[in-house]
Coordinates of N, CA and C in Angstrom, one line a residue:
X1 N 177.8 89.9 178.2 CA 176.5 89.6 178.5 C 175.6 90.8 178.7
X2 N 176.1 91.8 179.2 CA 175.3 93.1 179.2 C 175.1 93.5 177.8
X3 N 176.1 93.4 177.0 CA 175.9 93.8 175.6 C 174.9 92.9 174.9
X4 N 175.0 91.7 175.2 CA 174.1 90.7 174.6 C 172.6 91.0 175.1
X5 N 172.5 91.3 176.3 CA 171.1 91.7 176.8 C 170.6 92.9 176.2
X6 N 171.5 93.9 176.0 CA 171.1 95.1 175.4 C 170.7 94.9 173.9
X7 N 171.5 94.1 173.2 CA 171.1 93.7 171.8 C 169.8 93.0 171.8
X8 N 169.6 92.1 172.7 CA 168.4 91.3 172.8 C 167.2 92.2 173.0
X9 N 167.3 93.2 173.9 CA 166.2 94.1 174.2 C 165.9 95.0 173.0
X10 N 167.1 95.4 172.3 CA 166.9 96.2 171.1 C 166.1 95.4 170.0
X11 N 166.5 94.1 169.8 CA 165.8 93.3 168.8 C 164.3 93.2 169.2
X12 N 164.1 93.0 170.5 CA 162.7 92.8 170.9 C 161.9 94.2 170.7
X13 N 162.6 95.2 171.0 CA 161.9 96.6 170.8 C 161.7 96.8 169.3
X14 N 162.7 96.4 168.5 CA 162.5 96.5 167.0 C 161.4 95.7 166.5
X15 N 161.3 94.4 167.0 CA 160.2 93.5 166.5 C 158.9 94.1 167.1
X16 N 158.8 94.6 168.2 CA 157.6 95.2 168.8 C 157.1 96.4 167.9
X17 N 158.1 97.2 167.5 CA 157.8 98.4 166.7 C 157.2 97.9 165.3
X18 N 157.9 96.9 164.8 CA 157.5 96.4 163.4 C 156.1 95.8 163.5
X19 N 155.8 95.0 164.6 CA 154.5 94.4 164.7 C 153.4 95.5 164.9
X20 N 153.8 96.5 165.7 CA 152.8 97.6 166.0 C 152.6 98.3 164.6
X21 N 153.6 98.6 163.8 CA 153.5 99.2 162.5 C 152.6 98.4 161.6
X22 N 152.8 97.1 161.6 CA 152.0 96.2 160.7 C 150.6 96.2 161.2
X23 N 150.4 96.2 162.5 CA 149.0 96.3 163.0 C 148.3 97.6 162.6
X24 N 149.0 98.7 162.7 CA 148.4 99.9 162.2 C 148.1 99.9 160.7
X25 N 149.0 99.3 160.0 CA 148.8 99.2 158.5 C 147.6 98.4 158.2
X26 N 147.4 97.2 158.9 CA 146.3 96.4 158.6 C 145.0 97.2 159.0
X27 N 145.0 97.9 160.1 CA 143.8 98.6 160.5 C 143.5 99.7 159.5
X28 N 144.5 100.4 159.0 CA 144.3 101.4 158.0 C 143.7 100.8 156.7
X29 N 144.3 99.6 156.3 CA 143.8 98.9 155.1 C 142.4 98.6 155.3
X30 N 142.0 98.0 156.4 CA 140.6 97.6 156.7 C 139.7 98.9 156.6
X31 N 140.1 100.0 157.2 CA 139.3 101.2 157.2 C 139.1 101.7 155.7
X32 N 140.3 101.7 155.0 CA 140.2 102.1 153.6 C 139.3 101.2 152.8
X33 N 139.4 99.9 153.0 CA 138.5 98.9 152.3 C 137.0 99.2 152.6
X34 N 136.8 99.4 154.0 CA 135.4 99.7 154.4 C 134.8 100.9 153.7
X35 N 135.7 102.0 153.7 CA 135.3 103.3 153.1 C 135.0 103.1 151.6
X36 N 135.9 102.4 150.9 CA 135.7 102.1 149.5 C 134.4 101.3 149.2
X37 N 134.2 100.4 150.1 CA 132.9 99.6 149.9 C 131.7 100.5 150.2
X38 N 131.8 101.3 151.2 CA 130.7 102.2 151.4 C 130.4 103.2 150.2
X39 N 131.5 103.7 149.7 CA 131.4 104.6 148.5 C 130.8 103.8 147.3
X40 N 131.2 102.6 147.2 CA 130.7 101.7 146.1 C 129.2 101.5 146.2
X41 N 128.8 101.2 147.5 CA 127.4 101.0 147.7 C 126.6 102.3 147.4
X42 N 127.1 103.4 147.9 CA 126.4 104.7 147.6 C 126.4 104.9 146.1
X43 N 127.4 104.6 145.4 CA 127.4 104.8 144.0 C 126.3 103.9 143.3
X44 N 126.2 102.7 143.7 CA 125.2 101.8 143.2 C 123.8 102.3 143.5
X45 N 123.6 102.8 144.7 CA 122.3 103.4 145.1 C 122.0 104.6 144.2
X46 N 123.0 105.4 144.0 CA 122.8 106.6 143.1 C 122.4 106.2 141.7
X47 N 123.1 105.1 141.2 CA 122.8 104.6 139.9 C 121.4 104.1 139.8
X48 N 120.9 103.3 140.8 CA 119.6 102.9 140.8 C 118.6 104.0 140.9
X49 N 118.9 105.0 141.7 CA 118.0 106.2 141.8 C 117.9 106.9 140.5
X50 N 119.1 107.1 139.8 CA 119.1 107.7 138.5 C 118.3 106.9 137.5
X51 N 118.4 105.6 137.5 CA 117.6 104.8 136.6 C 116.1 105.0 136.8
X52 N 115.8 105.0 138.2 CA 114.4 105.2 138.5 C 113.9 106.6 138.0
X53 N 114.7 107.6 138.2 CA 114.3 108.9 137.7 C 114.2 108.9 136.2
X54 N 115.1 108.2 135.5 CA 115.0 108.2 134.0 C 113.7 107.5 133.6
X55 N 113.3 106.4 134.3 CA 112.0 105.7 134.0 C 110.8 106.6 134.2
X56 N 110.9 107.3 135.4 CA 109.8 108.2 135.7 C 109.7 109.4 134.7
X57 N 110.8 109.9 134.3 CA 110.8 111.0 133.3 C 110.2 110.5 132.0
X58 N 110.6 109.3 131.6 CA 110.1 108.7 130.4 C 108.6 108.5 130.4
X59 N 108.1 108.0 131.6 CA 106.7 107.8 131.7 C 106.0 109.2 131.7
X60 N 106.5 110.2 132.3 CA 105.9 111.5 132.3 C 105.8 112.0 130.8
X61 N 107.0 111.9 130.1 CA 106.9 112.3 128.7 C 105.9 111.5 127.9
X62 N 105.7 110.2 128.2 CA 104.8 109.4 127.5 C 103.3 109.9 127.8
X63 N 103.1 110.2 129.1 CA 101.8 110.7 129.5 C 101.5 112.0 128.8
X64 N 102.5 112.9 128.8 CA 102.3 114.2 128.1 C 102.0 114.0 126.6
X65 N 102.8 113.1 126.0 CA 102.5 112.9 124.5 C 101.1 112.3 124.3
X66 N 100.7 111.4 125.2 CA 99.4 110.8 125.0 C 98.3 111.9 125.2
X67 N 98.4 112.7 126.2 CA 97.4 113.8 126.4 C 97.4 114.8 125.3
X68 N 98.6 115.1 124.8 CA 98.7 116.0 123.6 C 98.0 115.4 122.4
X69 N 98.2 114.2 122.1 CA 97.5 113.5 121.0 C 96.0 113.5 121.2
X70 N 95.6 113.2 122.5 CA 94.2 113.1 122.8 C 93.5 114.5 122.6
X71 N 94.2 115.5 123.0 CA 93.7 116.9 122.9 C 93.6 117.3 121.4
X72 N 94.6 116.9 120.6 CA 94.5 117.1 119.2 C 93.4 116.4 118.5
X73 N 93.1 115.2 118.9 CA 92.0 114.4 118.3 C 90.7 115.1 118.7
X74 N 90.6 115.5 120.0 CA 89.3 116.1 120.5 C 89.1 117.5 119.8
X75 N 90.2 118.2 119.5 CA 90.1 119.4 118.8 C 89.6 119.2 117.4
X76 N 90.1 118.2 116.7 CA 89.6 117.9 115.4 C 88.2 117.5 115.4
X77 N 87.8 116.7 116.4 CA 86.3 116.3 116.5 C 85.5 117.5 116.7
X78 N 85.9 118.4 117.6 CA 85.2 119.6 117.8 C 85.0 120.4 116.6
X79 N 86.1 120.5 115.8 CA 86.0 121.3 114.6 C 85.0 120.7 113.6
X80 N 85.1 119.4 113.5 CA 84.2 118.7 112.6 C 82.7 118.8 113.0
X81 N 82.5 118.7 114.3 CA 81.2 118.9 114.9 C 80.6 120.3 114.6
X82 N 81.5 121.3 114.8 CA 81.1 122.7 114.6 C 80.8 122.9 113.1
X83 N 81.6 122.4 112.2 CA 81.3 122.5 110.8 C 80.0 121.8 110.4
X84 N 79.8 120.6 111.0 CA 78.6 119.9 110.7 C 77.3 120.7 111.2
X85 N 77.5 121.2 112.4 CA 76.3 122.0 113.0 C 76.0 123.2 112.1
X86 N 77.0 123.9 111.7 CA 76.8 125.1 110.8 C 76.1 124.7 109.5
X87 N 76.6 123.5 109.0 CA 75.9 123.0 107.7 C 74.4 122.7 108.0
X88 N 74.1 122.0 109.1 CA 72.8 121.7 109.4 C 71.9 123.0 109.6
X89 N 72.5 124.0 110.3 CA 71.7 125.2 110.5 C 71.4 125.9 109.1
X90 N 72.4 125.9 108.3 CA 72.2 126.5 106.9 C 71.2 125.7 106.1
X91 N 71.2 124.4 106.3 CA 70.3 123.6 105.6 C 68.9 123.8 106.1
X92 N 68.7 123.9 107.4 CA 67.4 124.2 107.9 C 66.9 125.6 107.6
X93 N 67.8 126.6 107.6 CA 67.4 127.9 107.1 C 66.9 127.9 105.7
X94 N 67.6 127.2 104.8 CA 67.2 127.1 103.4 C 65.8 126.4 103.3
X95 N 65.6 125.4 104.1 CA 64.2 124.8 104.1 C 63.2 125.8 104.5
X96 N 63.5 126.6 105.6 CA 62.5 127.6 106.0 C 62.2 128.6 104.9
X97 N 63.2 129.1 104.3 CA 63.0 130.0 103.2 C 62.2 129.4 102.0
X98 N 62.4 128.1 101.8 CA 61.7 127.4 100.7 C 60.2 127.3 101.1
X99 N 60.0 126.9 102.4 CA 58.6 126.8 102.9 C 57.9 128.2 102.8
X100 N 58.6 129.2 103.2 CA 58.0 130.6 103.2 C 57.6 131.0 101.8
X101 N 58.5 130.7 100.9 CA 58.3 131.1 99.5 C 57.1 130.3 98.9
X102 N 57.0 129.0 99.3 CA 55.8 128.2 98.8 C 54.5 128.8 99.4
X103 N 54.5 129.1 100.7 CA 53.3 129.6 101.3 C 52.9 131.0 100.6
X104 N 53.9 131.8 100.4 CA 53.6 133.1 99.8 C 53.1 133.0 98.4
X105 N 53.6 132.0 97.6 CA 53.2 131.8 96.3 C 51.8 131.2 96.2
X106 N 51.5 130.3 97.1 CA 50.1 129.8 97.2 C 49.1 130.9 97.6
X107 N 49.5 131.7 98.5 CA 48.6 132.8 98.9 C 48.3 133.7 97.8
X108 N 49.4 134.0 97.0 CA 49.2 134.9 95.9 C 48.3 134.3 94.8
X109 N 48.4 132.9 94.6 CA 47.6 132.2 93.6 C 46.1 132.3 94.1
X110 N 45.9 132.1 95.4 CA 44.6 132.1 95.9 C 43.9 133.5 95.7
X111 N 44.6 134.5 96.0 CA 44.1 135.9 95.8 C 43.8 136.1 94.4
X112 N 44.7 135.7 93.5 CA 44.5 135.9 92.1 C 43.3 135.1 91.6
X113 N 43.1 133.9 92.1 CA 41.9 133.1 91.7 C 40.6 133.8 92.2
X114 N 40.7 134.4 93.4 CA 39.5 135.1 93.9 C 39.1 136.3 93.0
X115 N 40.2 137.0 92.6 CA 39.9 138.1 91.7 C 39.4 137.7 90.3
X116 N 40.0 136.6 89.8 CA 39.5 136.1 88.5 C 38.0 135.6 88.6
X117 N 37.7 134.9 89.8 CA 36.4 134.5 90.0 C 35.4 135.6 90.1
X118 N 35.8 136.7 90.8 CA 34.9 137.8 91.0 C 34.6 138.5 89.6
X119 N 35.7 138.6 88.8 CA 35.5 139.2 87.5 C 34.6 138.3 86.6
X120 N 34.9 137.0 86.7 CA 34.0 136.1 85.9 C 32.6 136.1 86.3
X121 N 32.4 136.1 87.6 CA 31.0 136.1 88.2 C 30.3 137.4 87.7
X122 N 31.0 138.5 87.7 CA 30.4 139.8 87.3 C 30.0 139.7 85.8
X123 N 30.9 139.1 85.0 CA 30.5 139.0 83.6 C 29.4 138.0 83.4
X124 N 29.4 136.9 84.2 CA 28.3 135.9 84.0 C 27.0 136.5 84.4
X125 N 26.9 137.3 85.4 CA 25.7 138.0 85.8 C 25.1 138.9 84.7
X126 N 26.0 139.4 83.9 CA 25.5 140.3 82.9 C 25.1 139.5 81.6
X127 N 25.7 138.3 81.4 CA 25.4 137.6 80.1 C 24.4 136.5 80.3
X128 N 24.4 135.8 81.4 CA 23.6 134.7 81.6 C 22.4 135.0 82.5
X129 N 21.5 134.0 82.4 CA 20.3 134.2 83.2 C 20.6 133.9 84.7
X130 N 19.7 134.3 85.6 CA 19.9 134.2 87.0 C 20.1 132.8 87.5
X131 N 19.4 131.8 86.9 CA 19.5 130.5 87.3 C 20.9 129.9 87.1
X132 N 21.4 130.1 85.8 CA 22.8 129.7 85.5 C 23.8 130.3 86.4
X133 N 23.6 131.6 86.7 CA 24.5 132.4 87.5 C 24.6 131.8 88.9
X134 N 23.4 131.5 89.5 CA 23.3 130.9 90.8 C 24.0 129.5 90.9
X135 N 23.7 128.7 89.8 CA 24.4 127.4 89.8 C 25.9 127.5 89.8
X136 N 26.4 128.4 88.9 CA 27.8 128.6 88.8 C 28.4 129.1 90.1
X137 N 27.6 130.1 90.7 CA 28.1 130.7 92.0 C 28.2 129.6 93.1
X138 N 27.2 128.7 93.1 CA 27.3 127.6 94.2 C 28.5 126.7 93.9
X139 N 28.7 126.4 92.6 CA 29.8 125.5 92.3 C 31.1 126.1 92.6
X140 N 31.3 127.4 92.2 CA 32.5 128.1 92.5 C 32.8 128.3 94.0
X141 N 31.7 128.5 94.7 CA 31.9 128.6 96.2 C 32.4 127.3 96.8
X142 N 31.7 126.2 96.3 CA 32.2 124.9 96.8 C 33.7 124.7 96.5
X143 N 34.1 125.1 95.2 CA 35.5 124.9 94.9 C 36.4 125.8 95.7
X144 N 35.9 127.1 96.0 CA 36.7 128.0 96.8 C 36.8 127.4 98.3
X145 N 35.7 126.9 98.8 CA 35.8 126.4 100.1 C 36.8 125.2 100.2
X146 N 36.7 124.3 99.2 CA 37.6 123.2 99.1 C 39.0 123.6 99.0
X147 N 39.3 124.6 98.1 CA 40.6 125.1 98.0 C 41.1 125.8 99.3
X148 N 40.2 126.5 99.9 CA 40.5 127.2 101.2 C 40.9 126.1 102.3
X149 N 40.1 125.1 102.3 CA 40.4 124.0 103.3 C 41.7 123.4 103.0
X150 N 41.9 123.1 101.7 CA 43.2 122.4 101.4 C 44.4 123.3 101.7
X151 N 44.2 124.6 101.4 CA 45.4 125.5 101.7 C 45.6 125.7 103.2
X152 N 44.5 125.8 103.9 CA 44.6 125.9 105.4 C 45.3 124.6 106.0
X153 N 44.9 123.5 105.5 CA 45.5 122.2 106.0 C 47.0 122.2 105.6
X154 N 47.3 122.6 104.4 CA 48.7 122.6 104.0 C 49.5 123.7 104.8
X155 N 48.9 124.8 105.0 CA 49.6 125.8 105.8 C 49.8 125.3 107.2
X156 N 48.8 124.6 107.8 CA 49.0 124.0 109.1 C 50.1 123.0 109.1
X157 N 50.2 122.2 108.0 CA 51.2 121.2 107.9 C 52.6 121.8 107.8
X158 N 52.7 122.9 107.0 CA 54.0 123.6 106.8 C 54.4 124.3 108.1
X159 N 53.4 124.8 108.8 CA 53.7 125.5 110.1 C 54.2 124.5 111.1
X160 N 53.6 123.3 111.2 CA 54.1 122.2 112.1 C 55.5 121.8 111.7
X161 N 55.8 121.7 110.4 CA 57.1 121.3 109.9 C 58.1 122.4 110.3
X162 N 57.7 123.7 110.2 CA 58.6 124.8 110.6 C 58.9 124.8 112.1
X163 N 57.9 124.5 112.9 CA 58.1 124.4 114.3 C 59.1 123.3 114.6
X164 N 58.9 122.2 114.0 CA 59.8 121.0 114.2 C 61.2 121.3 113.8
X165 N 61.3 122.1 112.7 CA 62.7 122.5 112.3 C 63.3 123.4 113.3
X166 N 62.5 124.3 113.8 CA 63.1 125.2 114.9 C 63.5 124.4 116.1
X167 N 62.7 123.5 116.5 CA 63.1 122.6 117.6 C 64.3 121.8 117.3
X168 N 64.5 121.4 116.1 CA 65.8 120.6 115.7 C 67.0 121.6 115.8
X169 N 66.8 122.9 115.4 CA 67.9 123.8 115.6 C 68.3 124.0 117.0
X170 N 67.2 124.2 117.9 CA 67.5 124.4 119.3 C 68.2 123.1 119.9
X171 N 67.8 121.9 119.4 CA 68.4 120.7 119.9 C 69.9 120.7 119.5
X172 N 70.2 121.0 118.2 CA 71.5 121.1 117.7 C 72.4 122.0 118.5
X173 N 71.9 123.2 118.8 CA 72.6 124.2 119.6 C 72.9 123.6 121.0
X174 N 71.9 123.0 121.6 CA 72.1 122.4 122.9 C 73.1 121.3 122.9
X175 N 73.1 120.4 121.9 CA 74.1 119.4 121.7 C 75.5 119.9 121.6
X176 N 75.6 121.0 120.8 CA 76.9 121.6 120.6 C 77.4 122.2 121.9
X177 N 76.6 122.9 122.7 CA 77.0 123.4 124.0 C 77.4 122.2 124.9
X178 N 76.6 121.2 125.0 CA 76.9 120.0 125.8 C 78.2 119.4 125.4
X179 N 78.4 119.3 124.1 CA 79.7 118.7 123.6 C 80.9 119.6 124.0
X180 N 80.8 120.9 123.9 CA 81.8 121.8 124.2 C 82.1 121.7 125.7
X181 N 81.0 121.7 126.5 CA 81.2 121.5 128.0 C 81.9 120.2 128.3
X182 N 81.5 119.1 127.6 CA 82.1 117.8 127.8 C 83.6 117.9 127.5
X183 N 84.0 118.6 126.4 CA 85.4 118.7 126.0 C 86.2 119.4 127.1
X184 N 85.6 120.5 127.6 CA 86.3 121.3 128.7 C 86.5 120.4 129.9
X185 N 85.5 119.6 130.3 CA 85.6 118.7 131.4 C 86.7 117.7 131.2
X186 N 86.6 117.1 130.0 CA 87.6 116.1 129.6 C 89.0 116.6 129.7
X187 N 89.2 117.9 129.2 CA 90.5 118.5 129.2 C 91.0 118.7 130.7
X188 N 90.0 119.2 131.5 CA 90.4 119.4 132.9 C 90.7 118.1 133.6
X189 N 90.0 117.1 133.3 CA 90.3 115.8 133.9 C 91.6 115.3 133.4
X190 N 92.0 115.5 132.2 CA 93.3 115.1 131.7 C 94.4 115.9 132.4
X191 N 94.2 117.2 132.6 CA 95.2 118.0 133.3 C 95.3 117.6 134.8
X192 N 94.2 117.3 135.4 CA 94.2 116.8 136.8 C 94.9 115.5 136.9
X193 N 94.7 114.6 135.9 CA 95.3 113.3 136.0 C 96.8 113.4 135.8
X194 N 97.2 114.3 134.9 CA 98.7 114.5 134.8 C 99.3 115.1 136.0
X195 N 98.6 116.0 136.7 CA 99.1 116.6 137.9 C 99.2 115.6 139.0
X196 N 98.2 114.8 139.1 CA 98.1 113.7 140.2 C 99.3 112.7 139.9
X197 N 99.5 112.3 138.7 CA 100.5 111.3 138.4 C 101.9 112.0 138.7
X198 N 102.1 113.2 138.4 CA 103.3 113.9 138.7 C 103.6 114.0 140.2
X199 N 102.5 114.4 140.9 CA 102.6 114.5 142.4 C 103.0 113.1 143.0
X200 N 102.2 112.1 142.5 CA 102.5 110.7 143.0 C 103.9 110.3 142.8
X201 N 104.4 110.6 141.6 CA 105.8 110.2 141.2 C 106.8 110.9 142.2
X202 N 106.7 112.2 142.3 CA 107.7 112.9 143.1 C 107.5 112.6 144.6
X203 N 106.3 112.4 145.1 CA 106.1 112.0 146.5 C 106.7 110.6 146.7
X204 N 106.5 109.7 145.8 CA 107.0 108.3 145.9 C 108.5 108.3 145.9
X205 N 109.2 109.2 145.2 CA 110.6 109.2 145.1 C 111.2 110.0 146.3

């Protein structure tokens, strides 16, 4: 009976040890499962964060590409405007030279006509009578006055056209400066927009 009691106690002690071991094993399994679940959640969060970063980087690259294309288009437009402005300036200068040559030619013709008239009047005074000479002189003077008035009016018209052309040149220069200033501002706005979007992206993440 003593031996039986001892064996019974030993069995109870053995069962207690086995139960305690099983309890520890379950606890360790539960801790391990919780740790694995935590690591799995962290991995999923990191995957989502990586996907968000990839989307943000793709958007940033798209913004950079769009801005680069816009700058290239603006550069082409600026070059076209510059070439067009140079052509207009050359065209206006050619007109000015043409006007100046016309005025000089007409002034030369007027001076030549006066010399011819003076020579003819001198010859007429020698060959014709005084009455015929006076009549011719009056007629020639009328013609000269009319020619002078016509040339003066034409000179005034050409002078006005020349002033208008100069004003057009000044306006073209002003438009070109305004266009270049607008391009600089647009470029700065594009850079600022890119910086703001980059700051917003990184601050948001």
